[in-house]
mmCIF file of C-alpha atoms in Angstrom:
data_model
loop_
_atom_site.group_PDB
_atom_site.id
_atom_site.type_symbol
_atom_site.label_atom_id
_atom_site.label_comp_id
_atom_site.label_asym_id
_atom_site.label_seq_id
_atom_site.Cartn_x
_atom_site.Cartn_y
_atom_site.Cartn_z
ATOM 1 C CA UNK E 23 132.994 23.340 94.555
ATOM 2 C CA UNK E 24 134.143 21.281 97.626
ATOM 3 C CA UNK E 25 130.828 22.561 100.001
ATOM 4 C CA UNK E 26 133.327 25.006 102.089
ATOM 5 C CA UNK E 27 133.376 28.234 102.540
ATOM 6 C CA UNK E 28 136.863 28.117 100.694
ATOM 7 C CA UNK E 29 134.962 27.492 97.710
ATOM 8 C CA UNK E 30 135.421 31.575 97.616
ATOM 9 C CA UNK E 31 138.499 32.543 95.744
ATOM 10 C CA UNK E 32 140.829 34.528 98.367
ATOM 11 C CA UNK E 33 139.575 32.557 101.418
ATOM 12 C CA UNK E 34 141.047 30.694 103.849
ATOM 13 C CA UNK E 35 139.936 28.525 107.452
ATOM 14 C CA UNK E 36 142.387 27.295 109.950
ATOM 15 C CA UNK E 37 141.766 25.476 113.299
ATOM 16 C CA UNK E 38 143.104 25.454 116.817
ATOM 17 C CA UNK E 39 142.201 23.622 119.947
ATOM 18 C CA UNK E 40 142.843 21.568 122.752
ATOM 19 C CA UNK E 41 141.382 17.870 123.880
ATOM 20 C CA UNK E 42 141.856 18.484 127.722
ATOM 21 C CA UNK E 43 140.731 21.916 127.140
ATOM 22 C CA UNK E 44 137.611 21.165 125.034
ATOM 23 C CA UNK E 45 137.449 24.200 123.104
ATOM 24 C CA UNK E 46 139.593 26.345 120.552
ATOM 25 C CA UNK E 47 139.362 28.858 117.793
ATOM 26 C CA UNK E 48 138.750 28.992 114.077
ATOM 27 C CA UNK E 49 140.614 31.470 111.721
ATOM 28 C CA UNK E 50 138.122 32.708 108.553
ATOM 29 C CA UNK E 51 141.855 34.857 106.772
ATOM 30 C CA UNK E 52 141.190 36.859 103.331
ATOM 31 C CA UNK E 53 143.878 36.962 101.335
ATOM 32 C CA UNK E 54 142.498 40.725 100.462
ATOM 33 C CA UNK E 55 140.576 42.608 102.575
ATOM 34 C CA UNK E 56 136.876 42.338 102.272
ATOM 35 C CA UNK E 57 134.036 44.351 102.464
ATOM 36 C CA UNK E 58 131.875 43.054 105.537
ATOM 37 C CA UNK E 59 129.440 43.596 107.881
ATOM 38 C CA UNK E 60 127.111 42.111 111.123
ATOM 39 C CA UNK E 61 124.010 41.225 112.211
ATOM 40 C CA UNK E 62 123.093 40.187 115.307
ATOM 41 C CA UNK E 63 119.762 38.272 116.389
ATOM 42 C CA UNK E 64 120.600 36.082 119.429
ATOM 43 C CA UNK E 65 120.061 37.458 123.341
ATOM 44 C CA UNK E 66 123.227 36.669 124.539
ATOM 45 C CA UNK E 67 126.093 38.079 122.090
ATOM 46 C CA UNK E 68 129.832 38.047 122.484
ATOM 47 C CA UNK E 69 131.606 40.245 119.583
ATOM 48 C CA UNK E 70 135.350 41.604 119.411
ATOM 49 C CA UNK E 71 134.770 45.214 116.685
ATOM 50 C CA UNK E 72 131.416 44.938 116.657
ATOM 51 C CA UNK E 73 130.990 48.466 116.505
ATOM 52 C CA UNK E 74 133.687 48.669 113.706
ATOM 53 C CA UNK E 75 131.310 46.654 111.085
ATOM 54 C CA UNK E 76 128.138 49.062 111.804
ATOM 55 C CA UNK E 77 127.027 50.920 108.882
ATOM 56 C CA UNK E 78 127.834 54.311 110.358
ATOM 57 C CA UNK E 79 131.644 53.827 111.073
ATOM 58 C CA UNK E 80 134.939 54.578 109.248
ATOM 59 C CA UNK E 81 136.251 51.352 107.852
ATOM 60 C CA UNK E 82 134.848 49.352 105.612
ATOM 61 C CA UNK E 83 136.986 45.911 105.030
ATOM 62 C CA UNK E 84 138.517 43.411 107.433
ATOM 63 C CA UNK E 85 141.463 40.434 106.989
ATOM 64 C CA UNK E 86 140.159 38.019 109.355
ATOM 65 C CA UNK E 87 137.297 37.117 111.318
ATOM 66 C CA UNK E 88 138.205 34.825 114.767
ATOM 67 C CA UNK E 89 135.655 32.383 116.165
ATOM 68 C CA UNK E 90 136.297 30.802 119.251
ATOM 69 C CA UNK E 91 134.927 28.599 122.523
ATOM 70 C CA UNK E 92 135.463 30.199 125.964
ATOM 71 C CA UNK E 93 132.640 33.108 126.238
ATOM 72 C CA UNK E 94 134.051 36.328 127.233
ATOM 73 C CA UNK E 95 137.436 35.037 128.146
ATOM 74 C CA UNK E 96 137.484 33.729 123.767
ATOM 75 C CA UNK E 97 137.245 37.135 122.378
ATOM 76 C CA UNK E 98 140.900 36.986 122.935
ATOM 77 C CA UNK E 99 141.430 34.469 120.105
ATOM 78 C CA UNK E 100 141.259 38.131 117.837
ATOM 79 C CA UNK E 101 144.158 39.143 118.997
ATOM 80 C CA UNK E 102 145.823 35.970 118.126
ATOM 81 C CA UNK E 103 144.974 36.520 114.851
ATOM 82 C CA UNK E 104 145.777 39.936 114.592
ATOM 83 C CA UNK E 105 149.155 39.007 115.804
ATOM 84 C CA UNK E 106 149.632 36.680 112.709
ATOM 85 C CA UNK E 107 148.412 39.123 110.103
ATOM 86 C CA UNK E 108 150.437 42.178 111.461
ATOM 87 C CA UNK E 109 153.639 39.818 111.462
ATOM 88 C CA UNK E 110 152.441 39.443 107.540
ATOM 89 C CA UNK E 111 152.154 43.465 107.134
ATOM 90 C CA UNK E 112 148.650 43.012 106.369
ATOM 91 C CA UNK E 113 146.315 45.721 108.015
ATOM 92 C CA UNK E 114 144.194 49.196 107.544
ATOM 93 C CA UNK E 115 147.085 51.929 106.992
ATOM 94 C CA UNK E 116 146.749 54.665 109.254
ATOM 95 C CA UNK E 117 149.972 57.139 108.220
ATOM 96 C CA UNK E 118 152.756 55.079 109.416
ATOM 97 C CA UNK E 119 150.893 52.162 111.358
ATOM 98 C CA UNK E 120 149.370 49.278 110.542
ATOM 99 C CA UNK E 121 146.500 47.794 112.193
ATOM 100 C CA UNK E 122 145.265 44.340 111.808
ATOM 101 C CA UNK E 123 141.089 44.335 111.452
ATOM 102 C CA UNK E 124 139.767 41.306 112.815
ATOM 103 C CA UNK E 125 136.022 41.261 114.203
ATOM 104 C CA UNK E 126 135.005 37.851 115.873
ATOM 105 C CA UNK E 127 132.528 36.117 117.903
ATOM 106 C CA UNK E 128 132.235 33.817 120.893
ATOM 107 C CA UNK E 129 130.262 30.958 122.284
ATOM 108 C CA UNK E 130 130.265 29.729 125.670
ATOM 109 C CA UNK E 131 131.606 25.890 126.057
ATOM 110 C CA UNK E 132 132.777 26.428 130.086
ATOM 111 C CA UNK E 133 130.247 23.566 130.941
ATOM 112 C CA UNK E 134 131.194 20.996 128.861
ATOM 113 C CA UNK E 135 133.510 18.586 130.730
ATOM 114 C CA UNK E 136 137.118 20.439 129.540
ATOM 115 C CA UNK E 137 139.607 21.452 132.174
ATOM 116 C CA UNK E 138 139.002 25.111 131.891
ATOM 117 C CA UNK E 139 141.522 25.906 135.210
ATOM 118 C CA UNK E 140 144.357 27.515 132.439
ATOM 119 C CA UNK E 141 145.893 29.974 135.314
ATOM 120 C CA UNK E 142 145.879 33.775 134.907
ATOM 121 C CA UNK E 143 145.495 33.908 131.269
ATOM 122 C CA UNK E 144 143.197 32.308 128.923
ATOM 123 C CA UNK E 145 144.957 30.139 126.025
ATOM 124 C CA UNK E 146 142.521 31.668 123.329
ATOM 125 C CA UNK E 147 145.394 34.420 122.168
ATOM 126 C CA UNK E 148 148.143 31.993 121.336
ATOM 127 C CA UNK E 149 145.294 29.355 120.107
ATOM 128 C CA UNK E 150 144.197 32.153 117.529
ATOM 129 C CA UNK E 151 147.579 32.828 116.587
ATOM 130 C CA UNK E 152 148.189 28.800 115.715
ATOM 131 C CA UNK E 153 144.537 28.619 113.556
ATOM 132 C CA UNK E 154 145.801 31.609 111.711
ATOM 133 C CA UNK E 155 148.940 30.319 110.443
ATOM 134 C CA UNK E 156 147.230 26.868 109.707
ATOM 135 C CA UNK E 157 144.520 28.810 107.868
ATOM 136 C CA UNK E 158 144.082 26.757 103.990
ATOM 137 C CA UNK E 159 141.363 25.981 101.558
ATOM 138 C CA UNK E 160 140.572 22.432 102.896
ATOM 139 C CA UNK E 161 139.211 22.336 106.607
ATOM 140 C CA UNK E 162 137.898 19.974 108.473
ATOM 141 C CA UNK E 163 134.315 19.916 110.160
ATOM 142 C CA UNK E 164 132.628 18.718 113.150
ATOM 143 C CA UNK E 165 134.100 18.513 116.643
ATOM 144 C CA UNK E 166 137.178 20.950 115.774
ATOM 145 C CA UNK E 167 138.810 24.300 116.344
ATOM 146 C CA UNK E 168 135.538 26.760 117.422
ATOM 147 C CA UNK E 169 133.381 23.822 117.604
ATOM 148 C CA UNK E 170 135.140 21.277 119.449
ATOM 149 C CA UNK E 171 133.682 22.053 122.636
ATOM 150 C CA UNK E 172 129.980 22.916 120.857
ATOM 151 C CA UNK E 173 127.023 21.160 122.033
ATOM 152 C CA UNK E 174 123.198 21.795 121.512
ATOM 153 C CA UNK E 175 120.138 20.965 123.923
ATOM 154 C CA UNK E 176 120.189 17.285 122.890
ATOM 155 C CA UNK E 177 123.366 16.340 120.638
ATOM 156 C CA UNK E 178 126.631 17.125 120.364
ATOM 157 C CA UNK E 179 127.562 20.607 118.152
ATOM 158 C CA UNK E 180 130.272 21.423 116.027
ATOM 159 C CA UNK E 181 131.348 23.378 112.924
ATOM 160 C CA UNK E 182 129.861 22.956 109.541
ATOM 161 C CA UNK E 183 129.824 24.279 106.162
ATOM 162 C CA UNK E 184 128.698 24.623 102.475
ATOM 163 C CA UNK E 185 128.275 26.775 99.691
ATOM 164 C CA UNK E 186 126.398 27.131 96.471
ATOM 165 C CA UNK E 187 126.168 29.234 93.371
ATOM 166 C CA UNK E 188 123.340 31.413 92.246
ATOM 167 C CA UNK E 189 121.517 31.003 88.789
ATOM 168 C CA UNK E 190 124.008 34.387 87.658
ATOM 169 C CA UNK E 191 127.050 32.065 88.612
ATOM 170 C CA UNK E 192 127.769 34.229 91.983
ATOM 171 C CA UNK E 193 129.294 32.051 94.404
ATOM 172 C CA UNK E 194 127.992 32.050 98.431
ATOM 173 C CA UNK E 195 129.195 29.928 101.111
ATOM 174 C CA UNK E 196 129.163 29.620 104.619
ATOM 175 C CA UNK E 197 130.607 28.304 107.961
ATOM 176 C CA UNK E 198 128.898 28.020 111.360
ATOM 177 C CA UNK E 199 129.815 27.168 114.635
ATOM 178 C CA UNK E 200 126.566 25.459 116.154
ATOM 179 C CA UNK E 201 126.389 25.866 119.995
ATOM 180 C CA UNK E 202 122.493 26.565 120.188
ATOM 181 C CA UNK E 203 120.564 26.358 122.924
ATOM 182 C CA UNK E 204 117.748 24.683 120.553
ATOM 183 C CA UNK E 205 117.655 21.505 118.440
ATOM 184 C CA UNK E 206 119.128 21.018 115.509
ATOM 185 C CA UNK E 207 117.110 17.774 115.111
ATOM 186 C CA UNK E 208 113.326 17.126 114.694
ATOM 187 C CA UNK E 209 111.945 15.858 118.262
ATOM 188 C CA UNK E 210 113.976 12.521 119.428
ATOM 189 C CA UNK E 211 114.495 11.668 116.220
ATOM 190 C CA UNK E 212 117.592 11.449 112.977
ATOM 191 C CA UNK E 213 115.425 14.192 110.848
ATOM 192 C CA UNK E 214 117.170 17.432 110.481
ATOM 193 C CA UNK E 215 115.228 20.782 110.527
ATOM 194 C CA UNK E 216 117.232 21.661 107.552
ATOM 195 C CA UNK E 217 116.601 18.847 105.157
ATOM 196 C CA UNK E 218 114.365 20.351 102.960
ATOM 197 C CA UNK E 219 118.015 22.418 101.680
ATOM 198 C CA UNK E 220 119.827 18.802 101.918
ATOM 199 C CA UNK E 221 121.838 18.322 98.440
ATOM 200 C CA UNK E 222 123.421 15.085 97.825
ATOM 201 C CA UNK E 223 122.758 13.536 101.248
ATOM 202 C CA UNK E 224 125.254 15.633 102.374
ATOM 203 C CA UNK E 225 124.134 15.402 105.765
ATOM 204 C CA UNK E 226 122.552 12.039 106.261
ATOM 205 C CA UNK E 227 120.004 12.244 103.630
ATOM 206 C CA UNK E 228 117.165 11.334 106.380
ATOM 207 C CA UNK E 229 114.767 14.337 104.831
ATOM 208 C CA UNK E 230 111.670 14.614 107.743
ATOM 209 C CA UNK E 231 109.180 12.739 109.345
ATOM 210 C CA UNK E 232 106.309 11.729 107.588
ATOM 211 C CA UNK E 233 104.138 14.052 110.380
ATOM 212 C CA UNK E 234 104.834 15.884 113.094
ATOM 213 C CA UNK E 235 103.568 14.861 116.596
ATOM 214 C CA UNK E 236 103.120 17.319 119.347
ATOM 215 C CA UNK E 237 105.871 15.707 121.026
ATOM 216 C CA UNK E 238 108.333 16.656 118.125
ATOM 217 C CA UNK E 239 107.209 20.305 118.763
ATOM 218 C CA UNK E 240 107.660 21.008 122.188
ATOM 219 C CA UNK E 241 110.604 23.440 123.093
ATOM 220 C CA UNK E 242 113.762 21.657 124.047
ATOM 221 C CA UNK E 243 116.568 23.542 125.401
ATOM 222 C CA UNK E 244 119.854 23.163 127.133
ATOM 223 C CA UNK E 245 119.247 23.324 131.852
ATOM 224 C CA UNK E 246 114.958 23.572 130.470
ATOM 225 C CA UNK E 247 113.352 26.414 132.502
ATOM 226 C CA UNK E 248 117.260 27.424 133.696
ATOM 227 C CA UNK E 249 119.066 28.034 130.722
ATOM 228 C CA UNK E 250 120.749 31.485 131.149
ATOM 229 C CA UNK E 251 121.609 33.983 128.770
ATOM 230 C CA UNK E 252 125.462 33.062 128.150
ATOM 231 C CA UNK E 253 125.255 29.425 127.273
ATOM 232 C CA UNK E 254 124.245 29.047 123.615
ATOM 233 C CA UNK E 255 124.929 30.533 120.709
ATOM 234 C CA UNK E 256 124.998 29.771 116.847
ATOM 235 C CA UNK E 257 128.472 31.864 114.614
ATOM 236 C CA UNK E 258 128.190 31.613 111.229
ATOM 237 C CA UNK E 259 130.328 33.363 108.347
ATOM 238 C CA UNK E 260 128.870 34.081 105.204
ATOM 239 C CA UNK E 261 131.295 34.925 102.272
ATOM 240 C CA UNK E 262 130.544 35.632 98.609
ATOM 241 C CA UNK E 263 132.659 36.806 95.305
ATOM 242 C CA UNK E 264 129.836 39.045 95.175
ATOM 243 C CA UNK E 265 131.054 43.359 95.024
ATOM 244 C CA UNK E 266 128.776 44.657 97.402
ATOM 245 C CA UNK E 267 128.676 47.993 99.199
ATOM 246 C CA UNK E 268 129.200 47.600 103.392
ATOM 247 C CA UNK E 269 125.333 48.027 103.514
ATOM 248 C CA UNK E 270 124.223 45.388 101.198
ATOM 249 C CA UNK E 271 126.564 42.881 102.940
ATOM 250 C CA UNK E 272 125.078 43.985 106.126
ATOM 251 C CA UNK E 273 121.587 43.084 104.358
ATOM 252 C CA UNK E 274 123.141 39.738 103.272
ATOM 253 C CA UNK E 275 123.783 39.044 106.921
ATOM 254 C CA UNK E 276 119.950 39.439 107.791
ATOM 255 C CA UNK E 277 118.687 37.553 105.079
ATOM 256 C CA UNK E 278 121.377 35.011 105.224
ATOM 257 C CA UNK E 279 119.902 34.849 109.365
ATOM 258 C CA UNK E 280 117.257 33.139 107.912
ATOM 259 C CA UNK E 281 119.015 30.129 107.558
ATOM 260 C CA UNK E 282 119.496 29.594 111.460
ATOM 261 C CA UNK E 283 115.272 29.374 111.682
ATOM 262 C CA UNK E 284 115.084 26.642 109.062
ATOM 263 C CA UNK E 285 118.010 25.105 110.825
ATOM 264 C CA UNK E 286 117.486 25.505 114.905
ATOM 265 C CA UNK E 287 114.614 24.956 116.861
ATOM 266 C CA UNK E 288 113.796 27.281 118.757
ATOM 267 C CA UNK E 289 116.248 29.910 117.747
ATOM 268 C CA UNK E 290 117.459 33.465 118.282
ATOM 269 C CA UNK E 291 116.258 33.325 122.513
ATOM 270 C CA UNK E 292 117.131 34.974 125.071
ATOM 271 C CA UNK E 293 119.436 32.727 125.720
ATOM 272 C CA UNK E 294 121.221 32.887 122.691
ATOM 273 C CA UNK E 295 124.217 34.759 120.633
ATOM 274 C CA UNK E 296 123.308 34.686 117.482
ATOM 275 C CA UNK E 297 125.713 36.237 115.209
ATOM 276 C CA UNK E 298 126.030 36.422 111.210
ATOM 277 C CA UNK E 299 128.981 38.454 109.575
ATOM 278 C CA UNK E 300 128.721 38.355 105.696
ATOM 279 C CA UNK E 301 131.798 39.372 103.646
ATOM 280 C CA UNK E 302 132.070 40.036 99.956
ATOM 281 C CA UNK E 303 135.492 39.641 98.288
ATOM 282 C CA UNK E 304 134.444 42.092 95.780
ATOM 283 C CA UNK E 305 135.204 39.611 92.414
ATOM 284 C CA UNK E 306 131.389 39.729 90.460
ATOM 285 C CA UNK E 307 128.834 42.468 89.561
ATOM 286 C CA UNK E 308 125.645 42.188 90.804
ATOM 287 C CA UNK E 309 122.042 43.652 90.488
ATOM 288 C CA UNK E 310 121.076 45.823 93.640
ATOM 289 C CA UNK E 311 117.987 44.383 94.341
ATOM 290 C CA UNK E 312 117.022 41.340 92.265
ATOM 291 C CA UNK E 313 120.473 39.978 92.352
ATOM 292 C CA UNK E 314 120.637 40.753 96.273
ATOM 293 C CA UNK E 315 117.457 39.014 96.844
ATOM 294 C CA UNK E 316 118.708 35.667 95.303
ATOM 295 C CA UNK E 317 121.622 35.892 96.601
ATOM 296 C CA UNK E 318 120.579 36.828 100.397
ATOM 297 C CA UNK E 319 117.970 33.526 99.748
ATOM 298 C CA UNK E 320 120.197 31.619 98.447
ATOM 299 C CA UNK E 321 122.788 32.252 101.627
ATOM 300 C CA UNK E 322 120.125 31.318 103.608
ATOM 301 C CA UNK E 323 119.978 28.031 102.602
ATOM 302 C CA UNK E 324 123.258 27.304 102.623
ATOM 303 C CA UNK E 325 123.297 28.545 106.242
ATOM 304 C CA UNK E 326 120.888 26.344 106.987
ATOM 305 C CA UNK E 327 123.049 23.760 105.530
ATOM 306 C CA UNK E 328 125.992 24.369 107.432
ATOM 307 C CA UNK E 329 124.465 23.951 110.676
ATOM 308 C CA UNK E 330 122.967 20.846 109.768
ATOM 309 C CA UNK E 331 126.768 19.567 108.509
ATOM 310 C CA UNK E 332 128.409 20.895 112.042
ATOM 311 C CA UNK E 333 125.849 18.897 114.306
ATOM 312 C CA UNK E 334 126.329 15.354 111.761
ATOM 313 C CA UNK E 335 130.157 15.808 111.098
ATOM 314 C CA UNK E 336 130.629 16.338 114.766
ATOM 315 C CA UNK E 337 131.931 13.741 117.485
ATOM 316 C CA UNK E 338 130.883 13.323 121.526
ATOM 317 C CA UNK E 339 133.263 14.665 123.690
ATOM 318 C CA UNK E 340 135.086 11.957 125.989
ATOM 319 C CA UNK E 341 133.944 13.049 129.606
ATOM 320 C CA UNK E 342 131.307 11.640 131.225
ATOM 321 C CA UNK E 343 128.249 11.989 130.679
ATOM 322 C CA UNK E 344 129.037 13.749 127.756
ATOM 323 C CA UNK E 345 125.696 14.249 124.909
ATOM 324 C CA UNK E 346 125.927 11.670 122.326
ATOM 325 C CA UNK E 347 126.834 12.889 118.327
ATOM 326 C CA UNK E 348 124.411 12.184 115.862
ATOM 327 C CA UNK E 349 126.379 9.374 114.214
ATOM 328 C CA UNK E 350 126.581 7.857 117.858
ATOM 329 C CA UNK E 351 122.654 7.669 118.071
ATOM 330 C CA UNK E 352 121.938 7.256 113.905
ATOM 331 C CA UNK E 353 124.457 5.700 112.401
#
């Protein structure tokens, strides 16, 4: 277990972005195509197939899932993908054609100090193409490919992972691109929200303050009173070797939402885009409802943990007056 989501047999990550640009895409590529589904919490979504994943509709796997910066103008980054996997002949058969099925997310980075004057077209296509054919089972985290232009209300974002195994030996990890409009930080200080799910100091090892002060409890969020609904938003991925039906993945998702409370503060506003997809690779049995439950809680934490990783692996952008990282302020 390396604490990435490619901990999963059959799964893959690969990044894409630009310096000058501050922003880029990350490629989540299954080798097979996986059973998956959505779930949606934040105010301010951006999706690409949404309305492919919900329970109701025809198709039930995907072969990629595209995360990018650049709000609306991102959602292109799927069809970068798409473009890589169709040049593979991978797809959902329909008689004679084959169609690529990639579902993504966005979050908005326009703000953030990165030249974002690319000309008639946006670079998130070709970007999604390049993360797709870099896509391997090491990654790096922090200030890179979705998460390179990430910030929250008080430090810089990024993109995190980690993963974990239940007591039954089924395997659940996750990878999150943390944009939120919250904290992902207790008050002013080095204490994560997530530390109680900390293992092996894996993301400073700081746990919490010995009490909270109402200080440490009052709301901050990215522009205060005039944050607007298209700013900030929290991706994650959640992948297990779990064989699950497309509704008990999209239960996975809302349990494995839970992680993003124990992680942001506040979380899931108005002013968010909260998005979980959760994708089963199909490889273990597992009980319907006790084995769901453990596995949806223990996705949660790990979720948790992942956000925590993307805000302390991450790195200040260099424009100025750019938000500090954590290792910039902590150490």
């Amino acid at each position: 277990m390396n604490n990435l989501l490619t901990d999963i047999a059959g799964v893959r990550v690969g990044h894409a972005d630009d310096a000058a640009l501050a922003s880029g895409v990350s490629a989540v590529i299954f080798d097979r195509p996986a059973v998956a589904a959505m779930d949606v919490r934040g105010g301010g979504p951006g999706t690409r197939e949404g309305a492919l994943l919900d329970l109701a509709n025809t198709v039930e796997k995907i072969d990629a899932i595209a995360l990018a910066g650049g709000s609306a103008f991102g959602l292109e980054a799927g069809g970068g993908v798409q473009a890589w996997l169709a040049e593979q002949g991978r797809g959902f058969a329909v008689r004679g054609a084959i169609i690529p099925i990639v579902p993504g997310a966005i979050c908005f980075d326009l703000l953030n100090g990165g030249n974002k004057k690319w000309g008639r077209f946006a670079p998130y296509r070709d970007l999604g193409f390049v993360a797709a054919a870099a896509a391997s089972t090491t990654f790096a985290l922090g200030s890179v490919g979705a998460g390179l232009g990430a910030l929250t209300a008080n430090l810089k974002g990024g993109l995190g992972s980690a993963s974990a195994r239940t007591d039954n030996g089924v395997k659940v990890a996750a990878l999150a691109v943390v944009n939120a409009v919250g904290t992902v930080t207790v008050g002013d200080g080095p204490w994560f929200w997530a530390a109680p799910f900390e293992i092996d100091g894996e993301y400073g090892g700081r746990g919490l303050p010995g009490s909270f002060t109402p200080d440490m409890l009052k709301m901050r969020i990215k522009g205060g009173p005039a944050a607007t609904s298209v700013e900030s938003t929290t991706l994650a991925v959640v992948v297990t070797d779990a064989n699950l039906t497309k509704p008990q993945a999209m239960r996975l998702a809302m349990i494995a939402q839970t992680g993003f409370a124990r992680a942001i503060y506040p979380v899931h506003a108005p002013m968010d885009g909260d998005v979980v997809f959760a994708a089963a690779t199909g490889e273990k049995p597992i009980d319907p409802l006790v084995g769901l439950t453990e596995l949806g809680m223990v996705a949660a934490n790990v979720v948790s943990r992942a956000i925590a990783r993307g805000v302390f692996a991450a790195t200040a952008l260099p424009f100025p007056g750019a938000l500090p990282a954590w290792r910039d302020r902590f150490g």
